[in-house]
Tab-separated table of C-alpha atoms and ligand atoms in Angstrom:
chain	number	residue	atom	x	y	z
A	1	UNK	CA	-4.167	-19.966	-16.123
A	2	UNK	CA	-4.747	-23.430	-15.116
A	3	UNK	CA	-8.277	-24.584	-14.129
A	4	UNK	CA	-6.987	-26.781	-11.423
A	5	UNK	CA	-4.254	-25.023	-9.612
A	6	UNK	CA	-1.357	-27.563	-8.562
A	7	UNK	CA	-1.120	-27.091	-4.944
A	8	UNK	CA	2.071	-29.011	-3.855
A	9	UNK	CA	4.981	-26.886	-5.279
A	10	UNK	CA	7.998	-29.271	-5.754
A	11	UNK	CA	11.286	-28.804	-3.674
A	12	UNK	CA	13.452	-27.680	-6.606
A	13	UNK	CA	16.307	-25.426	-6.448
A	14	UNK	CA	15.237	-23.773	-9.766
A	15	UNK	CA	12.452	-22.269	-7.861
A	16	UNK	CA	13.231	-18.383	-7.736
A	17	UNK	CA	11.965	-16.273	-4.873
A	18	UNK	CA	12.334	-12.508	-5.535
A	19	UNK	CA	12.829	-10.552	-2.269
A	20	UNK	CA	11.452	-7.013	-3.070
A	21	UNK	CA	12.807	-4.170	-0.723
A	22	UNK	CA	11.908	-0.586	-1.371
A	23	UNK	CA	14.555	1.829	0.024
A	24	UNK	CA	14.362	5.759	0.322
A	25	UNK	CA	17.332	7.300	2.117
A	26	UNK	CA	18.247	3.975	4.060
A	27	UNK	CA	22.096	4.073	3.876
A	28	UNK	CA	22.492	2.744	7.483
A	29	UNK	CA	19.838	0.125	7.216
A	30	UNK	CA	20.803	-1.827	4.039
A	31	UNK	CA	23.715	-3.463	5.211
A	32	UNK	CA	22.358	-4.856	8.399
A	33	UNK	CA	19.132	-5.634	6.730
A	34	UNK	CA	21.003	-8.120	4.170
A	35	UNK	CA	22.913	-9.438	7.020
A	36	UNK	CA	19.904	-10.369	9.092
A	37	UNK	CA	18.023	-11.476	6.043
A	38	UNK	CA	20.642	-13.934	4.390
A	39	UNK	CA	20.271	-16.843	7.090
A	40	UNK	CA	16.807	-16.874	6.948
A	41	UNK	CA	16.362	-17.758	3.314
A	42	UNK	CA	16.176	-21.532	2.832
A	43	UNK	CA	18.985	-21.292	-0.029
A	44	UNK	CA	19.347	-25.212	0.002
A	45	UNK	CA	15.504	-25.383	-1.102
A	46	UNK	CA	15.192	-22.367	-3.291
A	47	UNK	CA	17.092	-20.024	-5.355
A	48	UNK	CA	16.654	-16.226	-4.790
A	49	UNK	CA	17.132	-12.648	-5.711
A	50	UNK	CA	17.113	-9.298	-3.519
A	51	UNK	CA	15.630	-6.842	-5.557
A	52	UNK	CA	16.212	-3.202	-3.888
A	53	UNK	CA	14.433	-0.531	-5.252
A	54	UNK	CA	16.265	2.770	-4.615
A	55	UNK	CA	13.329	5.241	-4.617
A	56	UNK	CA	15.364	8.479	-5.388
A	57	UNK	CA	17.522	8.449	-2.341
A	58	UNK	CA	19.373	11.508	-1.476
A	59	UNK	CA	21.870	9.907	1.009
A	60	UNK	CA	24.377	7.324	0.273
A	61	UNK	CA	21.854	4.522	-0.205
A	62	UNK	CA	22.950	3.867	-3.872
A	63	UNK	CA	26.394	3.249	-3.004
A	64	UNK	CA	25.816	1.380	0.056
A	65	UNK	CA	23.653	-0.831	-2.344
A	66	UNK	CA	26.398	-1.087	-4.953
A	67	UNK	CA	29.141	-1.777	-1.991
A	68	UNK	CA	26.550	-4.993	-1.051
A	69	UNK	CA	26.130	-6.123	-4.598
A	70	UNK	CA	29.788	-6.364	-5.101
A	71	UNK	CA	30.004	-8.969	-2.578
A	72	UNK	CA	26.578	-10.563	-3.055
A	73	UNK	CA	25.647	-11.959	-6.512
A	74	UNK	CA	22.041	-12.187	-5.511
A	75	UNK	CA	21.332	-8.330	-5.322
A	76	UNK	CA	19.827	-6.445	-7.979
A	77	UNK	CA	19.337	-2.873	-7.921
A	78	UNK	CA	16.448	-0.826	-9.622
A	79	UNK	CA	17.244	2.850	-9.595
A	80	UNK	CA	14.442	5.242	-9.855
A	81	UNK	CA	14.814	8.919	-11.260
A	82	UNK	CA	13.239	10.264	-8.383
A	83	UNK	CA	11.176	9.655	-5.111
A	84	UNK	CA	8.011	8.231	-6.560
A	85	UNK	CA	6.831	6.938	-3.071
A	86	UNK	CA	6.674	3.268	-1.578
A	87	UNK	CA	3.599	2.331	-3.640
A	88	UNK	CA	5.297	3.177	-6.867
A	89	UNK	CA	8.627	1.642	-5.745
A	90	UNK	CA	6.848	-1.582	-4.868
A	91	UNK	CA	5.158	-1.765	-8.242
A	92	UNK	CA	8.826	-1.146	-9.812
A	93	UNK	CA	9.896	-4.157	-7.850
A	94	UNK	CA	6.926	-6.397	-8.855
A	95	UNK	CA	7.644	-5.363	-12.441
A	96	UNK	CA	11.143	-6.410	-12.557
A	97	UNK	CA	10.802	-9.290	-10.245
A	98	UNK	CA	11.542	-12.697	-11.908
A	99	UNK	CA	10.668	-15.013	-9.053
A	100	UNK	CA	8.016	-17.851	-8.831
A	101	UNK	CA	7.261	-16.065	-5.750
A	102	UNK	CA	7.769	-12.748	-4.518
A	103	UNK	CA	8.127	-11.257	-0.949
A	104	UNK	CA	7.825	-7.816	-0.072
A	105	UNK	CA	9.591	-6.466	3.031
A	106	UNK	CA	10.764	-3.397	4.263
A	107	UNK	CA	14.347	-2.728	5.107
A	108	UNK	CA	14.016	-1.508	8.584
A	109	UNK	CA	13.675	-4.963	9.944
A	110	UNK	CA	10.347	-4.103	11.638
A	111	UNK	CA	8.937	-7.196	9.568
A	112	UNK	CA	10.946	-10.258	10.679
A	113	UNK	CA	12.956	-11.998	7.821
A	114	UNK	CA	12.516	-15.103	9.987
A	115	UNK	CA	9.033	-15.470	8.568
A	116	UNK	CA	10.392	-15.931	4.972
A	117	UNK	CA	10.997	-19.685	5.459
A	118	UNK	CA	7.369	-20.214	7.062
A	119	UNK	CA	6.139	-18.064	4.092
A	120	UNK	CA	7.472	-20.203	1.475
A	121	UNK	CA	6.307	-23.391	3.323
A	122	UNK	CA	2.695	-21.964	3.255
A	123	UNK	CA	3.044	-21.052	-0.487
A	124	UNK	CA	4.396	-24.582	-1.249
A	125	UNK	CA	1.251	-26.176	0.540
A	126	UNK	CA	-0.708	-24.204	-2.036
A	127	UNK	CA	-1.674	-20.713	-0.766
A	128	UNK	CA	-1.122	-17.963	-3.413
A	129	UNK	CA	-0.882	-15.136	-0.997
A	130	UNK	CA	0.755	-15.443	2.649
A	131	UNK	CA	0.631	-12.348	4.423
A	132	UNK	CA	2.027	-11.137	7.747
A	133	UNK	CA	-0.152	-10.041	10.275
A	134	UNK	CA	0.942	-7.856	13.367
A	135	UNK	CA	-0.202	-9.508	16.526
A	136	UNK	CA	0.226	-5.953	18.243
A	137	UNK	CA	1.124	-2.372	17.259
A	138	UNK	CA	3.018	-1.642	20.473
A	139	UNK	CA	5.712	-0.497	18.388
A	140	UNK	CA	3.694	2.343	17.217
A	141	UNK	CA	2.663	5.360	19.398
A	142	UNK	CA	-1.107	5.924	20.529
A	143	UNK	CA	-1.928	8.419	17.914
A	144	UNK	CA	-0.605	6.170	15.079
A	145	UNK	CA	-2.573	3.274	16.278
A	146	UNK	CA	-5.805	5.165	16.733
A	147	UNK	CA	-5.671	6.726	13.501
A	148	UNK	CA	-4.510	3.391	11.682
A	149	UNK	CA	-7.488	1.829	13.454
A	150	UNK	CA	-9.886	4.409	12.283
A	151	UNK	CA	-8.767	4.491	8.910
A	152	UNK	CA	-8.970	0.535	8.358
A	153	UNK	CA	-12.597	0.611	9.890
A	154	UNK	CA	-13.735	3.480	7.653
A	155	UNK	CA	-11.933	1.954	4.411
A	156	UNK	CA	-13.562	-1.622	5.099
A	157	UNK	CA	-16.883	-0.092	5.412
A	158	UNK	CA	-16.672	2.158	2.355
A	159	UNK	CA	-14.939	-0.395	0.059
A	160	UNK	CA	-15.850	-3.731	-1.198
A	161	UNK	CA	-12.375	-5.260	-1.102
A	162	UNK	CA	-11.771	-5.446	2.603
A	163	UNK	CA	-8.300	-4.979	3.943
A	164	UNK	CA	-7.856	-7.436	6.821
A	165	UNK	CA	-6.747	-5.772	10.452
A	166	UNK	CA	-3.172	-4.846	11.108
A	167	UNK	CA	-1.915	-6.087	7.746
A	168	UNK	CA	0.901	-4.198	5.802
A	169	UNK	CA	2.666	-4.696	2.685
A	170	UNK	CA	4.877	-7.807	4.066
A	171	UNK	CA	3.722	-10.700	2.360
A	172	UNK	CA	4.334	-13.476	-0.335
A	173	UNK	CA	2.586	-13.621	-3.415
A	174	UNK	CA	2.774	-16.118	-6.326
A	175	UNK	CA	3.416	-15.144	-9.642
A	176	UNK	CA	-0.235	-15.254	-10.606
A	177	UNK	CA	-0.968	-12.962	-8.224
A	178	UNK	CA	2.112	-10.388	-9.450
A	179	UNK	CA	0.682	-10.820	-12.675
A	180	UNK	CA	-2.785	-10.142	-11.543
A	181	UNK	CA	-1.434	-6.743	-9.731
A	182	UNK	CA	0.400	-5.775	-12.993
A	183	UNK	CA	-2.685	-5.724	-14.859
A	184	UNK	CA	-4.110	-2.921	-12.815
A	185	UNK	CA	-3.697	0.085	-14.945
A	186	UNK	CA	-4.117	2.699	-12.429
A	187	UNK	CA	-1.508	5.429	-11.514
A	188	UNK	CA	-2.515	5.692	-7.900
A	189	UNK	CA	-1.475	2.592	-6.662
A	190	UNK	CA	-2.994	2.019	-3.184
A	191	UNK	CA	-1.078	-1.523	-2.970
A	192	UNK	CA	-2.938	-2.812	0.056
A	193	UNK	CA	-6.218	-2.363	-1.639
A	194	UNK	CA	-4.927	-3.882	-4.747
A	195	UNK	CA	-3.688	-6.888	-2.563
A	196	UNK	CA	-7.109	-7.156	-1.296
A	197	UNK	CA	-8.914	-6.656	-4.619
A	198	UNK	CA	-7.085	-9.256	-6.403
A	199	UNK	CA	-8.201	-11.706	-4.067
A	200	UNK	CA	-6.602	-15.300	-4.345
A	201	UNK	CA	-6.242	-18.128	-2.052
A	202	UNK	CA	-4.707	-16.367	1.145
A	203	UNK	CA	-3.630	-17.035	4.539
A	204	UNK	CA	-1.940	-14.892	7.380
A	205	UNK	CA	1.005	-15.444	9.388
A	206	UNK	CA	1.325	-13.730	12.730
A	207	UNK	CA	4.412	-11.560	13.826
A	208	UNK	CA	5.307	-9.115	16.379
A	209	UNK	CA	6.198	-5.608	14.593
A	210	UNK	CA	9.581	-4.505	16.004
A	211	UNK	CA	11.185	-1.305	16.238
A	212	UNK	CA	13.126	0.316	13.170
A	213	UNK	CA	16.738	-0.874	13.748
A	214	UNK	CA	18.357	1.932	11.873
A	215	UNK	CA	17.163	5.426	9.992
A	216	UNK	CA	14.079	6.875	10.742
A	217	UNK	CA	10.289	6.578	9.458
A	218	UNK	CA	9.378	8.298	5.973
A	219	UNK	CA	5.760	8.869	6.920
A	220	UNK	CA	4.859	11.663	8.702
A	221	UNK	CA	1.178	12.540	9.532
A	222	UNK	CA	0.672	14.671	6.490
A	223	UNK	CA	2.010	11.970	4.166
A	224	UNK	CA	-0.310	9.456	6.016
A	225	UNK	CA	-3.270	11.421	5.548
A	226	UNK	CA	-2.889	11.791	1.848
A	227	UNK	CA	-2.171	8.179	1.592
A	228	UNK	CA	-5.585	7.678	3.264
A	229	UNK	CA	-7.084	9.852	0.897
A	230	UNK	CA	-5.797	7.967	-1.948
A	231	UNK	CA	-6.787	4.552	-0.429
A	232	UNK	CA	-10.531	5.685	0.106
A	233	UNK	CA	-10.854	7.625	-3.167
A	234	UNK	CA	-9.220	4.658	-5.127
A	235	UNK	CA	-11.657	2.037	-3.667
A	236	UNK	CA	-14.743	3.658	-2.885
A	237	UNK	CA	-17.250	6.435	-4.643
A	238	UNK	CA	-19.569	6.442	-1.166
A	239	UNK	CA	-18.038	9.965	-0.342
A	240	UNK	CA	-19.091	11.414	-3.590
A	241	UNK	CA	-22.545	9.833	-3.330
A	242	UNK	CA	-23.510	10.855	-0.003
A	243	UNK	CA	-23.851	14.148	-1.054
A	244	UNK	CA	-27.075	13.425	-3.008
A	245	UNK	CA	-28.626	12.201	0.547
A	246	UNK	CA	-27.411	14.713	2.512
A	247	UNK	CA	-28.846	17.246	0.020
A	248	UNK	CA	-32.197	15.237	0.073
A	249	UNK	CA	-32.473	15.555	3.637
A	250	UNK	CA	-31.710	19.004	3.940
A	251	UNK	CA	-33.992	19.945	1.014
A	252	UNK	CA	-37.036	17.935	2.707
A	253	UNK	CA	-36.585	19.340	5.995
A	254	UNK	CA	-36.258	22.854	4.442
A	255	UNK	CA	-39.317	22.093	2.551
A	256	UNK	CA	-41.426	21.179	5.887
A	257	UNK	CA	-39.952	24.296	7.639
A	258	UNK	CA	-41.174	26.416	4.895
A	259	UNK	CA	-44.345	25.122	4.998
A	260	UNK	CA	-44.551	25.513	8.905
A	261	UNK	CA	-43.509	29.331	8.162
A	262	UNK	CA	-46.167	30.135	5.641
A	263	UNK	CA	-48.697	28.665	7.935
A	264	UNK	CA	-47.540	30.389	10.949
A	265	UNK	CA	-47.439	33.674	8.888
A	266	UNK	CA	-51.013	33.157	7.636
A	267	UNK	CA	-52.115	32.387	11.005
A	268	UNK	CA	-50.443	35.083	13.373
A	269	UNK	CA	-49.100	37.391	10.635
A	270	UNK	CA	-45.627	38.509	9.991
A	271	UNK	CA	-42.868	38.616	12.636
A	272	UNK	CA	-39.460	39.693	11.888
A	273	UNK	CA	-36.927	37.916	14.392
A	274	UNK	CA	-34.681	35.162	13.120
A	275	UNK	CA	-31.628	36.987	12.095
A	276	UNK	CA	-29.307	34.160	14.130
A	277	UNK	CA	-31.386	31.302	12.640
A	278	UNK	CA	-31.014	32.770	9.153
A	279	UNK	CA	-27.322	33.347	9.321
A	280	UNK	CA	-26.788	29.927	10.847
A	281	UNK	CA	-28.593	28.294	8.048
A	282	UNK	CA	-26.945	30.165	5.480
A	283	UNK	CA	-23.500	29.403	6.956
A	284	UNK	CA	-24.210	25.851	7.543
A	285	UNK	CA	-25.468	25.284	3.887
A	286	UNK	CA	-22.338	27.396	2.796
A	287	UNK	CA	-20.097	25.093	4.537
A	288	UNK	CA	-21.752	21.780	3.697
A	289	UNK	CA	-21.710	23.061	-0.058
A	290	UNK	CA	-17.849	23.691	0.167
A	291	UNK	CA	-17.215	20.272	1.696
A	292	UNK	CA	-19.459	18.517	-1.152
A	293	UNK	CA	-17.167	20.614	-3.558
A	294	UNK	CA	-14.100	19.627	-1.805
A	295	UNK	CA	-14.888	15.825	-2.031
A	296	UNK	CA	-15.707	16.367	-5.820
A	297	UNK	CA	-12.250	17.923	-6.068
A	298	UNK	CA	-10.478	15.204	-4.591
A	299	UNK	CA	-12.095	12.746	-7.022
A	300	UNK	CA	-11.560	15.101	-9.862
A	301	UNK	CA	-7.961	15.717	-9.059
A	302	UNK	CA	-7.524	12.145	-9.192
A	303	UNK	CA	-9.377	11.685	-12.262
A	304	UNK	CA	-7.106	13.982	-14.008
A	305	UNK	CA	-3.966	12.295	-12.766
A	306	UNK	CA	-5.331	8.985	-14.013
A	307	UNK	CA	-6.461	10.423	-17.546
A	308	UNK	CA	-2.715	11.600	-18.197
A	309	UNK	CA	-1.548	8.026	-18.152
A	310	UNK	CA	1.845	9.075	-16.828
A	311	UNK	CA	4.016	6.173	-15.914
A	312	UNK	CA	3.598	5.112	-12.313
A	313	UNK	CA	7.501	5.354	-11.919
A	314	UNK	CA	10.628	5.748	-14.281
A	315	UNK	CA	13.895	3.737	-13.718
A	316	UNK	CA	17.309	5.245	-14.616
A	317	UNK	CA	18.966	1.999	-14.451
A	318	UNK	CA	18.779	-1.829	-13.454
A	319	UNK	CA	22.037	-2.746	-11.873
A	320	UNK	CA	22.802	-6.405	-11.899
A	321	UNK	CA	25.143	-8.118	-9.921
A	322	UNK	CA	28.633	-8.815	-12.014
A	323	UNK	CA	28.458	-12.666	-12.577
A	324	UNK	CA	24.603	-12.986	-12.241
A	325	UNK	CA	24.157	-16.717	-12.714
A	326	UNK	CA	20.704	-16.295	-11.826
A	327	UNK	CA	19.889	-15.705	-15.497
A	328	UNK	CA	21.855	-18.406	-16.780
A	329	UNK	CA	20.523	-21.005	-14.633
A	330	UNK	CA	16.897	-20.002	-15.608
A	331	UNK	CA	17.250	-19.738	-19.137
B	1	UDP	N1	10.146	3.841	1.545
B	1	UDP	C1	10.058	4.011	0.043
B	1	UDP	N2	9.935	5.146	-0.688
B	1	UDP	C2	9.179	6.308	0.045
B	1	UDP	C3	9.048	6.072	1.545
B	1	UDP	C4	9.396	4.669	2.044
B	1	UDP	O1	10.742	3.372	-0.701
B	1	UDP	O2	8.946	7.183	-0.295
B	1	UDP	C5	10.484	2.600	1.943
B	1	UDP	C6	11.369	2.498	3.288
B	1	UDP	O3	12.628	2.810	2.695
B	1	UDP	C7	11.328	1.504	4.093
B	1	UDP	C8	9.870	1.199	3.838
B	1	UDP	O4	9.257	1.891	2.581
B	1	UDP	O5	11.855	0.183	3.355
B	1	UDP	C9	8.629	1.424	4.736
B	1	UDP	O6	8.988	2.850	5.249
B	1	UDP	P1	8.955	3.222	6.635
B	1	UDP	O7	9.742	2.165	7.697
B	1	UDP	O8	9.422	4.545	6.935
B	1	UDP	O9	7.386	3.248	6.927
B	1	UDP	P2	6.904	2.629	8.359
B	1	UDP	O10	7.319	1.588	8.949
B	1	UDP	O11	7.282	4.000	9.417
B	1	UDP	O12	5.349	2.807	8.168
B	2	MG	MG1	9.391	0.941	9.122
């Protein structure tokens, strides 16, 4: 890695931009996506590849992608063996991207391709990461906004690497950032956290998040909840450690209460009320212990998944466009 980063990137048509698009059951969305995308790529300034990662779609997505590819030499398809989830699909895209800069974008046009030109321009100015930041979340319902807001607040409080507010996966990253991300050995890949963790010179570009133009969201609340757990457990051990302090607090209070009871018994003799308080204390402590055990379990389960060192994803095939001259140009 050069010590002094050359900030201005040359205007060279040999610069390759990789556009990474994870897709899962999106047969209606892929064709309109490419149609909208193409006019916004500054093709006179850069060469580009559109890397679709078919994340185990069970509908006609793969056929739709092949259809697209027959008329577009820029399209590459990474076909995964099953659905591994968006995080894994993005990792597959980053691993396979050949570009000097990489742009991650969803296929549903909620993130405007109009920003690709400005993102490349900021990158040329010397920024390593140009991330999209939503100015409003009006396209999301109240519950989604509320839970997402709560999650990011909590995450940033618990984790050392902070995720900027209202920032998703939509971003441009320099090759150096991609290589840094590839160094991350973990299986549970909470990409937003990893993006924040690697650092680099970053800048935001604001955008209005739109409605999905076709298909439907792949994330229900149960999936989002588990995603949130992955995120927090990947980037913080605070939930594990609070139990020590919780236990200390309860033990101290119990100790003082014990002294009080002994004292009172000595002074005013034995009395036998207290069934309710006894039961409340037992149940409360039982509950607290189970929660603590549950948190331990969350981490232990993840440690188990990590030590197995299974691959993050498996790809069955990389389908290149017929007369792909992208390789020839660059080799
Ligand atoms: N996606 C994926 N694998 C999955 C779920 C989603 O590759 O298991 C893709 C999906 O096709 C889309 C992007 O991830 O291109 C974002 O998904 P979606 O629009 O459903 O998420 P939302 O915008 O509702 O958060
Ligand atoms: Mg979407």
